[in-house]
Structure formats: C-alpha cells, structure tokens
Coordinates of C-alpha atoms (C1' of nucleotides) in Angstrom, one line a residue:
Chain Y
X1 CA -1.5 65.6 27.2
X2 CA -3.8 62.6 28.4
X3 CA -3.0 61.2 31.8
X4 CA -1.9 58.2 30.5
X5 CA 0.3 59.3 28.8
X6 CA 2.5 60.6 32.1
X7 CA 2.6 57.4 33.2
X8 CA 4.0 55.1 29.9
X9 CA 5.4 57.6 28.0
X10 CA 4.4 57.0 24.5
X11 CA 5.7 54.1 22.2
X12 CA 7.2 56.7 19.9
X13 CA 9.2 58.2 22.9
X14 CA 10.1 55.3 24.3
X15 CA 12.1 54.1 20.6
X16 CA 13.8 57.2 20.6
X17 CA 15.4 56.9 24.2
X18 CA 16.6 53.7 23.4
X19 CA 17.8 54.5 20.1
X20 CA 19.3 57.5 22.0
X21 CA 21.1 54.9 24.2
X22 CA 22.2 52.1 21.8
X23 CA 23.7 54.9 18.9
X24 CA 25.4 56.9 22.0
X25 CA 27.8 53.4 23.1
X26 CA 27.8 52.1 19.6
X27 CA 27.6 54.4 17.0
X28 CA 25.6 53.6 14.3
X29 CA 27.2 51.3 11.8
X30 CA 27.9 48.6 14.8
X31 CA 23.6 49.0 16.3
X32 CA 21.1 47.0 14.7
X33 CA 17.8 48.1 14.6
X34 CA 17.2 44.8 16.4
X35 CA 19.3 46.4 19.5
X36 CA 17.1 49.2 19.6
X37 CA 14.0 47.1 19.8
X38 CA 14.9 45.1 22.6
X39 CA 16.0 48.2 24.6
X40 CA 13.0 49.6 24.2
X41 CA 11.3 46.4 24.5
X42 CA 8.7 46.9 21.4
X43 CA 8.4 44.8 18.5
X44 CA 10.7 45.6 15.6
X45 CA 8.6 46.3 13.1
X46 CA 7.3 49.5 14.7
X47 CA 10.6 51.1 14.5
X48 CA 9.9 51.5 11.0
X49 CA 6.0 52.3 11.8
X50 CA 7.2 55.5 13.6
X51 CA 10.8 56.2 11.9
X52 CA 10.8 55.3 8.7
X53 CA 14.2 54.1 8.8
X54 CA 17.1 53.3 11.1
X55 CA 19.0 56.3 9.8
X56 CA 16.1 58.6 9.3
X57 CA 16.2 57.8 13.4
X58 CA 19.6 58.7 13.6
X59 CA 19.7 61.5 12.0
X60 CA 17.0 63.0 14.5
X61 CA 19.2 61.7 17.3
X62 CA 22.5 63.3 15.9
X63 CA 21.1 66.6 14.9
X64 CA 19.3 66.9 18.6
X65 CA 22.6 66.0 20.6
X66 CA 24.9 67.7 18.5
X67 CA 22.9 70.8 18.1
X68 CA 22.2 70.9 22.2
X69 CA 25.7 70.7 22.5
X70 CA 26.8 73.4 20.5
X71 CA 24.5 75.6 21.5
X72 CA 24.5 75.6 25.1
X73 CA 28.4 76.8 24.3
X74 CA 27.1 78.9 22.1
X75 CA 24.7 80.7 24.8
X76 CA 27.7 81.0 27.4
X77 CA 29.8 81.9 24.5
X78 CA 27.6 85.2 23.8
X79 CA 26.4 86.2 26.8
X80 CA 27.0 89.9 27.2
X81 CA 26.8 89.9 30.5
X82 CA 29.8 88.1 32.1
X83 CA 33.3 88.1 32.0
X84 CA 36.0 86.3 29.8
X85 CA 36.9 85.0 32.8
X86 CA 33.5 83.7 33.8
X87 CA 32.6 82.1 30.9
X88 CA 35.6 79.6 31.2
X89 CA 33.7 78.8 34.7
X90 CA 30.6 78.4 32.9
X91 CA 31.9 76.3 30.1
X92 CA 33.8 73.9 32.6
X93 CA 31.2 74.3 35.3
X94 CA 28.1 73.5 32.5
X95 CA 29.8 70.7 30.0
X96 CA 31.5 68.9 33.0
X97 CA 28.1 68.0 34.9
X98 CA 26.5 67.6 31.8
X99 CA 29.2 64.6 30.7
X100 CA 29.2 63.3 33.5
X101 CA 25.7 62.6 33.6
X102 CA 26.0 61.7 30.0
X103 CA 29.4 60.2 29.5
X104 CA 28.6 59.0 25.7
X105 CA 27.8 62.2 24.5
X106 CA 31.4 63.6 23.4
X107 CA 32.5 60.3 22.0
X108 CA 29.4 59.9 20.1
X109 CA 29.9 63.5 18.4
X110 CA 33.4 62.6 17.5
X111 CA 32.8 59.4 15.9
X112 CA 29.7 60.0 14.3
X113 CA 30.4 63.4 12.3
X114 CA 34.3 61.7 11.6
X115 CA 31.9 59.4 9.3
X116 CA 30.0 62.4 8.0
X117 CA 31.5 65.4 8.2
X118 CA 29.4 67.8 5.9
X119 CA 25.7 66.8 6.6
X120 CA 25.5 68.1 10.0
X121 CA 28.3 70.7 9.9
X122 CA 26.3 72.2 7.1
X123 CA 22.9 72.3 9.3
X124 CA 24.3 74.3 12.2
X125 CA 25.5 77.7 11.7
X126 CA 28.3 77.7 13.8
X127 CA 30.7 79.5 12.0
X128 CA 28.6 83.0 11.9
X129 CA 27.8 82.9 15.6
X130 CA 30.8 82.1 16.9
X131 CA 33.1 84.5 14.9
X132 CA 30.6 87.2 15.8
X133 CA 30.2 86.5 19.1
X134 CA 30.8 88.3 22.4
X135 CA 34.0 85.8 23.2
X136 CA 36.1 86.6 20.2
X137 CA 35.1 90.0 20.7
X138 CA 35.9 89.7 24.8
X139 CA 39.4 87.7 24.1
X140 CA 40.7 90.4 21.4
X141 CA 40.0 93.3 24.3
X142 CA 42.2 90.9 26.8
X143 CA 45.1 90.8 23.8
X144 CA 45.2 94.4 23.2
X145 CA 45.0 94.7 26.8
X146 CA 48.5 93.0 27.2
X147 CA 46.4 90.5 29.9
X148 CA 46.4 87.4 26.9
X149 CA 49.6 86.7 25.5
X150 CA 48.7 84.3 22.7
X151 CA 46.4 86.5 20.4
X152 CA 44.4 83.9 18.4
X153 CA 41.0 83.1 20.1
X154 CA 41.7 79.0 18.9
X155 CA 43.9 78.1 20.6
X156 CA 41.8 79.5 23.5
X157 CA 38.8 77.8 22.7
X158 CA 40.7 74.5 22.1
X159 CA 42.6 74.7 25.3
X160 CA 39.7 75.2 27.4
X161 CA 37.3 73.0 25.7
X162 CA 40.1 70.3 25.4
X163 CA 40.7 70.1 29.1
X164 CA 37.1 70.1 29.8
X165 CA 36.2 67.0 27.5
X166 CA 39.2 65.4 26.2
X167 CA 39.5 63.2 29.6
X168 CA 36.1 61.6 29.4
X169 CA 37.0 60.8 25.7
X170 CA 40.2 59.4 26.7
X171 CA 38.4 57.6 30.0
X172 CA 38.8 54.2 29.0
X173 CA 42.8 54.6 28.1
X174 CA 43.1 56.6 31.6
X175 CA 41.3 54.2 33.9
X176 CA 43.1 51.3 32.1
X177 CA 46.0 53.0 32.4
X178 CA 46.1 54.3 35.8
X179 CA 43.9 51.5 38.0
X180 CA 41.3 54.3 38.4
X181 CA 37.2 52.9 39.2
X182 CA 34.3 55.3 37.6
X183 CA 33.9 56.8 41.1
X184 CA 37.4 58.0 41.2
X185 CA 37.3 59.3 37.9
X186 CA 34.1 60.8 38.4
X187 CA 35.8 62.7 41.6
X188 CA 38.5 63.6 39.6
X189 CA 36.2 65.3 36.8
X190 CA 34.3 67.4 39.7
X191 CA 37.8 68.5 41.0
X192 CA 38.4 70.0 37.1
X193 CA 35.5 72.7 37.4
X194 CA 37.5 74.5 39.9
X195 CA 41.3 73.6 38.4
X196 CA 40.5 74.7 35.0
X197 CA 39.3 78.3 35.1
X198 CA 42.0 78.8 37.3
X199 CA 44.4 77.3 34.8
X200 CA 43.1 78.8 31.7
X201 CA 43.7 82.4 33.7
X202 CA 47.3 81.0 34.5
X203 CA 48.3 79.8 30.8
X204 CA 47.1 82.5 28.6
X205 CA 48.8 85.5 30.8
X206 CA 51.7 84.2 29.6
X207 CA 55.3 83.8 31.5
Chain V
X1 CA 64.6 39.5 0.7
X2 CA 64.2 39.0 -3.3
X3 CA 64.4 41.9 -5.3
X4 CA 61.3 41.5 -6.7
X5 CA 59.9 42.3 -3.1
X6 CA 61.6 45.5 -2.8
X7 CA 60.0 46.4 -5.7
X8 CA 57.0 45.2 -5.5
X9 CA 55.8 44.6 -2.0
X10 CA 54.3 41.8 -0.7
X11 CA 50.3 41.4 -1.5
X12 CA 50.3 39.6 2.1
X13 CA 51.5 43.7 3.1
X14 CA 49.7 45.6 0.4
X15 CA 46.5 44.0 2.4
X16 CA 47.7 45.0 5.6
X17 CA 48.7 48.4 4.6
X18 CA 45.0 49.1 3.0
X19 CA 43.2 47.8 6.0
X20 CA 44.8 50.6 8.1
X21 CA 43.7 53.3 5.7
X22 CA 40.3 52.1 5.9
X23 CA 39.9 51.1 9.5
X24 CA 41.6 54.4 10.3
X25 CA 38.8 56.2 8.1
X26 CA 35.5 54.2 8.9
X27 CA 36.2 52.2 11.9
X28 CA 35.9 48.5 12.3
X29 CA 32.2 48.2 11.7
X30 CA 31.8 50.7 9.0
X31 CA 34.3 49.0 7.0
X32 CA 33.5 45.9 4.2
X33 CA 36.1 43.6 3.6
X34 CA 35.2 44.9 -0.3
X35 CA 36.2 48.4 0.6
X36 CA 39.9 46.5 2.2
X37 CA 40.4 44.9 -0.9
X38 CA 39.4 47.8 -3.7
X39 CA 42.1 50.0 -1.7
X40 CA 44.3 47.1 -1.6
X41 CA 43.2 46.5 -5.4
X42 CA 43.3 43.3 -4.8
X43 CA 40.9 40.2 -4.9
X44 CA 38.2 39.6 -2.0
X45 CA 39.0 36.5 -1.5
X46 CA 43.1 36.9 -1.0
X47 CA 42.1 38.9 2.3
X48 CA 40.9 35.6 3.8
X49 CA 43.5 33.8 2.3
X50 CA 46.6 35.6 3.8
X51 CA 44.6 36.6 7.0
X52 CA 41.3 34.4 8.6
X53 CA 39.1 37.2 8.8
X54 CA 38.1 40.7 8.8
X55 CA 38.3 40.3 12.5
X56 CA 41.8 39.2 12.6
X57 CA 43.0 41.3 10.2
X58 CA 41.4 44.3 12.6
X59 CA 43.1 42.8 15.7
X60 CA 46.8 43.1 14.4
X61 CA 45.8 46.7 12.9
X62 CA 44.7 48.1 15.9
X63 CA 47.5 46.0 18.5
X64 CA 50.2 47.7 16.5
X65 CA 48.2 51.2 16.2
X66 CA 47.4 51.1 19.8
X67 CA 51.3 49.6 21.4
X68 CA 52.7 51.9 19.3
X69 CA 50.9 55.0 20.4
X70 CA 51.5 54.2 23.9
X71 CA 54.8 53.0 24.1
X72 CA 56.1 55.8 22.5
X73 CA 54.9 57.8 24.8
X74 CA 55.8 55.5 28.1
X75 CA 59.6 55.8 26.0
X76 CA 59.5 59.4 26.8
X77 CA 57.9 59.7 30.1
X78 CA 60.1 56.9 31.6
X79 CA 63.5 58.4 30.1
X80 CA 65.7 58.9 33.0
X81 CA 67.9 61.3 31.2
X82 CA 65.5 64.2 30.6
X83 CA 63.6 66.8 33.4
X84 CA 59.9 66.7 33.4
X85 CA 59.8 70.1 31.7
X86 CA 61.9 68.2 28.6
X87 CA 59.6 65.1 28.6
X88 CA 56.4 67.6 28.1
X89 CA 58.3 69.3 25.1
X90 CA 59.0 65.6 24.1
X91 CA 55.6 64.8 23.5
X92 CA 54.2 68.0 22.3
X93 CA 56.4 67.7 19.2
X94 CA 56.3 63.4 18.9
X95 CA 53.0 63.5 19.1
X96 CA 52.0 66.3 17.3
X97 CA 54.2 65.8 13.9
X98 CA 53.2 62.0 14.0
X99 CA 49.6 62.6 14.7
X100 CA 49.3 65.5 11.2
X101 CA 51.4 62.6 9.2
X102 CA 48.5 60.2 10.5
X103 CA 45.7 62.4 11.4
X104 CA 43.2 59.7 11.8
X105 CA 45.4 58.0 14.6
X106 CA 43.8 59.6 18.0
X107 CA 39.5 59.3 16.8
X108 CA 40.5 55.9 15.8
X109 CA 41.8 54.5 19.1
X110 CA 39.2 56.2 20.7
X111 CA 36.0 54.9 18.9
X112 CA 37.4 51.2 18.6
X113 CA 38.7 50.8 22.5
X114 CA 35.0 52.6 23.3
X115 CA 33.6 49.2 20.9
X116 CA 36.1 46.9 23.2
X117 CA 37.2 48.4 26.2
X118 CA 39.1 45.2 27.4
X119 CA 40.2 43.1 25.0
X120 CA 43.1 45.7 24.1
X121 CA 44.2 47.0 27.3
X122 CA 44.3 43.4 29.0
X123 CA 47.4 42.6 26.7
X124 CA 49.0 46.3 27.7
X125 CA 50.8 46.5 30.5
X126 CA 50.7 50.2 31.0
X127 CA 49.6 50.4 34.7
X128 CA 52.8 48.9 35.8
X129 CA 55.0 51.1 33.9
X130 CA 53.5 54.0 34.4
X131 CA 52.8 54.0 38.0
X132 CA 56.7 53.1 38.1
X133 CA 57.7 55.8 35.8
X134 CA 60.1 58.4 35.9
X135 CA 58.0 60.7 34.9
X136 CA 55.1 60.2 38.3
X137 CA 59.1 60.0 40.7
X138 CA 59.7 63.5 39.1
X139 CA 56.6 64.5 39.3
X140 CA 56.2 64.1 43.0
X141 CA 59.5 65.4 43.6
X142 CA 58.4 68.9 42.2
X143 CA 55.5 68.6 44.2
X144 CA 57.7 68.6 47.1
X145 CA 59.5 71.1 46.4
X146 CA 56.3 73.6 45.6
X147 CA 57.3 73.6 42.1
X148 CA 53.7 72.3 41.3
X149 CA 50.8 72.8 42.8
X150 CA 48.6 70.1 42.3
X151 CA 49.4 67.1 43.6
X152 CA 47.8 64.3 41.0
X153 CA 50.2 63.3 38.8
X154 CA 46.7 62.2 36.5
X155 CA 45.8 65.7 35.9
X156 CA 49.2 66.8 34.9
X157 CA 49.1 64.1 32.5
X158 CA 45.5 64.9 31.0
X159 CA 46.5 67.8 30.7
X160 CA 49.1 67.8 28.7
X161 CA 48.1 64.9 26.6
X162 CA 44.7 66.8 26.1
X163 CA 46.1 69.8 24.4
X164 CA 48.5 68.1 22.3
X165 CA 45.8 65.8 21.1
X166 CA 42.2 67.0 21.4
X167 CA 42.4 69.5 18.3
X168 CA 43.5 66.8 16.0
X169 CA 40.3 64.7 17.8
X170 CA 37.8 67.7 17.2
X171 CA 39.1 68.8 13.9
X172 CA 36.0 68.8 11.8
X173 CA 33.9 70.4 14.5
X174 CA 37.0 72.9 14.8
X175 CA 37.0 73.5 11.2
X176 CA 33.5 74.1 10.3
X177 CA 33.0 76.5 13.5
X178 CA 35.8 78.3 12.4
X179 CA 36.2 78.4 8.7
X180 CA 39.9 77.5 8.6
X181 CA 41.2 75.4 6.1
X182 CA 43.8 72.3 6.3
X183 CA 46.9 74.1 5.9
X184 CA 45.6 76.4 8.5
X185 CA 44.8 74.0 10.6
X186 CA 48.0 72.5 10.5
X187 CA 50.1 76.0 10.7
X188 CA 48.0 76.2 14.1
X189 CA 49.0 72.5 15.8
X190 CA 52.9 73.3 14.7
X191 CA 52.5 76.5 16.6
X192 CA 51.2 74.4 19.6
X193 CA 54.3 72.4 19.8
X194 CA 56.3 75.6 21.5
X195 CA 52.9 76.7 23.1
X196 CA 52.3 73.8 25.0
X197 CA 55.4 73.5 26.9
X198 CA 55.1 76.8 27.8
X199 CA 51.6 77.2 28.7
X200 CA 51.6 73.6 31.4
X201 CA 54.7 75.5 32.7
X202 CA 52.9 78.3 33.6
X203 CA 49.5 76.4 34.6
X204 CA 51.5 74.1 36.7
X205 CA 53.0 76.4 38.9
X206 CA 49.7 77.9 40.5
X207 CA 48.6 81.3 41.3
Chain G
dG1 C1' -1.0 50.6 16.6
dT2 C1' 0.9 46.2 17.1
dC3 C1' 2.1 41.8 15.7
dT4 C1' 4.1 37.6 12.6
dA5 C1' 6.2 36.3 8.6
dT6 C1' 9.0 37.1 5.0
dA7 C1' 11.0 39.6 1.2
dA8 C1' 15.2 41.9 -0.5
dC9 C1' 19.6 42.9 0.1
dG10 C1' 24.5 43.3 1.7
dT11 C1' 28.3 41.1 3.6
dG12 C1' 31.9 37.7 5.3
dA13 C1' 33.7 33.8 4.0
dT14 C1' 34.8 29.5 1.2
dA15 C1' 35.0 25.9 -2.6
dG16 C1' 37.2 24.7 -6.4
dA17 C1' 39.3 25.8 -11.0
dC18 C1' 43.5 27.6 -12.8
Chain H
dG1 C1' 48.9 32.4 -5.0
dT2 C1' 45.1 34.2 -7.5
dC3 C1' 40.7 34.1 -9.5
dT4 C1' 35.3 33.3 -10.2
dA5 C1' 31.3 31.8 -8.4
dT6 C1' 28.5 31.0 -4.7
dC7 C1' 27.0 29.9 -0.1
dA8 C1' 25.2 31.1 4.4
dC9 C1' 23.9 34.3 7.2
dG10 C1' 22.4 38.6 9.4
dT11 C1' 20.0 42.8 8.8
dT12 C1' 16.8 46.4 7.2
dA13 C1' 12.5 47.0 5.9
dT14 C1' 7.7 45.8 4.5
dA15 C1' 3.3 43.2 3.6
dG16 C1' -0.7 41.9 5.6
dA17 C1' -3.4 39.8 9.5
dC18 C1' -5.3 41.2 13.8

DNA sequence: GTCTATAACGTGATAGAC
DNA sequence: GTCTATCACGTTATAGAC
C-alpha cells in the first residue's frame, strides 16, 4: 500500500462507505445512486466506473454486513471452550457494543432480506453450523440435566437474541414513546449486558 | 348501505384494502402505484381519483396500522381491572394471534417509522398515556414491595414486547438458520403465548 | 480515473373521452 | 365513476471528451 493511499483512502473505498451509510438509514429502494454520490462527495458517474450498478453495490454491502453479523454469533455460538452460560454474556456483551456503535445495522438486515428473502439466505450456510454447533449441543446437556426447563434450543436463541436487539429496532417507537434522548437510551442499552445473562439464567430454569 | 355494497365492496375500499397488502409486503418506496392497482385489479388511474396520491393513500395506511398497534396495547396496559401479571398474558396472546393473522404488521411499522421517525409519532400521544398508565403505577408498586427487582419500568416493557414480537420480526433469518417450516414456525409462537408469561415472571423476580 | 452531457427507462399523476 | 393515452419528471446508467 502507497502512502498516499493512508491518507485519502481510495475513491473506490470511499463510495462504498457511503453507500454503506445511505443503504444502512434508507434501505435501498428509497437511496438514489445520487445520495450516495454526494456522501461520498465524487461525481456520479464513477459509481458505475467502480460498481457496475447500484445493486451490484448493494449486494456487496448486504452480503458483508449480514455475513459479519452472523458469523460473529456463529463464532460465540461454537466455541468449545466456554459455558452455556458464558456465551449468553458474550452474545449480549459482543452484539450490544457493536449496535450501539452501529445502530442501523439490525434494521437494515430486517428490511432488506424481508424484500429478498432467498438470495442471501441461500449464500450463508447457517442452517448446518448452527444445528451442529457446540450451543445446541451445550443447551440439550442443560435439558437432560433438569437445569433448562423448556427443551427446544429456539426459543432460547430467540429469547436471548430478542432481548439483545429487538430494543434498538424498536428505538424510535421507545424514545417516542417514553420521552427518552439517545444518551439515555444508549445508557439503558449498556445496563442490558449485565441484566440479560442474568435473566436468560433466571427464565429458562423454569418456576 | 345498498345491497349492492355488501356484495360488492366499494372500489374506493377494494383500493385501500390492496394498498395494505402491498405496503405491508414492499414498503412505501418499494411499492408502484401499478403494483396497488393490479392487486386492487383495478385501473391506475382510479387510485388518484379516489385518493390524491400514493403518498396519501400511504399516510391513512400506515395511521391506522400504526394507532391501532399501539392502542391496543395502551387498552391493556392501562386496564385498571387486571394485575400486571394478567396485562403480560394480555399481550402475549393479543399480540401474538393478531400479529400470525398479519404477519407483516411488526417489520412494517418498523422500516416505515425508521423512513419518518416524526411525522407519525407527533400525531400519537403515547407519552402521556403511558407514563400515566396503570400498568408503570403497578409496576412501581411491585417494586416496592421487592416483587421486582429492577426498577425501570422501560426494561420490563422491552422485555416483554421483545419476546412476543421479535420472532415474528426475524422470521426469515429464523427460518433459514433453522430449517423450520411455516406451520412450524407458527406451532412455536402459539407455544410462546403460555411461555412468556411465565418466563418475565420468573426473570422479573431476580436471583 | 474523472468529468459533462445525455440517453433510456420507469413511475406518479392527469387530461379528456365515454 | 371508469377508461385510454400521455405528460412530466426523476433516476439509473453510459458515451465520449479530457
């Protein structure tokens, strides 16, 4: 890498970090290529010189975000090394910094695969990782154990990724709602990587 | 009413009734006023006729969708007549039966308020009537009484609105990680409405 | 690689006959 | 009220000069 290029990163990088940040609060039906020129601040044209089209350049950006997402839970999901219990931590601990440093991100996902389910699903093999991996295999120990109550490994996952993300999906309904300011909310979020583990551990021993 | 109407109904509501499925589906700026009118199978040019625009056609879709949603749910959490424990089993079974009848509901509120953040919650006057609910009175009042351990009434809240709805938001990713079908999918949220209740009951409490 | 100009197309909306 | 035809405009994408 040439010096100069540390300094202005190059035009190709600097279309994709805007077309990063327009898709991410619009979506992509409601961006116009014209969007992502000005926030990059290049000439239009060259977003087809480097992208040959506005979804080619979504497609990149989709398949990056949603794959990084996936598998970091992936990663935590498998790791042999820590506890059921630890791995709620990490998953809480992990995705809630990560949103709140990105708060687009879970939105995005949920819109964008909503309008095309199959293309991206299809890319990702989620399905054989997860159902092989060491949580499934760590939560069915717990049931036979007697120390989970509810024995299918969904409602698990849903319940812990659910109160992890849902309330930065839901942000805008909750600070209209309540009167809340981002800060607030933001201090609220940091206050959910201790609650959660500690509820998960509550929930699924049962009454 | 004229009979005819009964049978028939209105093309002014055959319009209406088509924009929701569609709007529901792609969102407001996926959708073409073509695509309202083939599901309508009607002719393009009646959409303008009965309503000004795609726009304000949109506006009345989503004001109902949205006042809806929410009321029903300040309905419940503002009855006087039922514990906090009832109002949570309240919404875990309104919510969830209304929400497979219309499974599009939840990602639809979400992605549109994300495209317009004000214009929708400025005509809502949820802050008032939920910081004056029943449900935030009772809430503190099993504070006091170490019946619940943490204190904001917000979390309690996410929390339960999060695990009734964020499967239904997350479905497709759900799906394709998992392999489950739509029945299946289905059979699992019915099963939710007794687990939820049960499971905030035992999260609430603490340690 | 970067720019200007423009082509090619899709879409929301309306005019005007019936 | 309903239809056909069409306008007016915004948008994606490219041609071609520099």
């Amino acid at each position: 890498m040439k010096e100069s290029e540390k300094i202005d990163v190059s035009t190709e990088e600097k279309i994709k970090e805007a077309a990063r940040i327009v898709f991410y609060k619009k979506g992509f039906a409601a961006t116009r290529t014209r969007d992502i020129a000005e926030e990059a601040d290049i000439n239009l044209a060259l977003l087809n010189y480097y992208f040959r089209s506005k979804a080619k350049l979504f497609e990149m950006i989709m398949l990056e975000t949603l794959s990084g997402f996936i598998q970091n839970m992936l990663v935590v999901l498998n790791d042999e090394k820590t506890t059921l219990e630890k791995k709620v931590e990490e998953i809480a601990s992990r995705y809630i910094d990560l949103i709140i440093k990105e708060p687009e991100i879970p939105t995005f996902i949920v819109t964008e695969i909503r309008n095309n389910p199959d293309m991206l699903l299809k890319k990702l093999p989620i399905k054989q990782v997860l159902t092989n991996s060491m949580f499934f295999k760590q939560h069915e120990e717990a049931v036979n154990k007697g120390e989970i109550s509810e024995p299918n490994p969904l409602h698990f996952l849903m319940n812990v990724i659910g109160l992890v993300v849902f309330p930065f999906i839901a942000k805008p309904l909750l600070m209209g709602g309540s009167g809340i300011n981002d800060t607030e909310f933001n201090a609220l979020m940091l206050e959910r990587k201790k609650l959660i583990p500690v509820w998960i551990k509550s929930m699924m021993k049962g009454e």
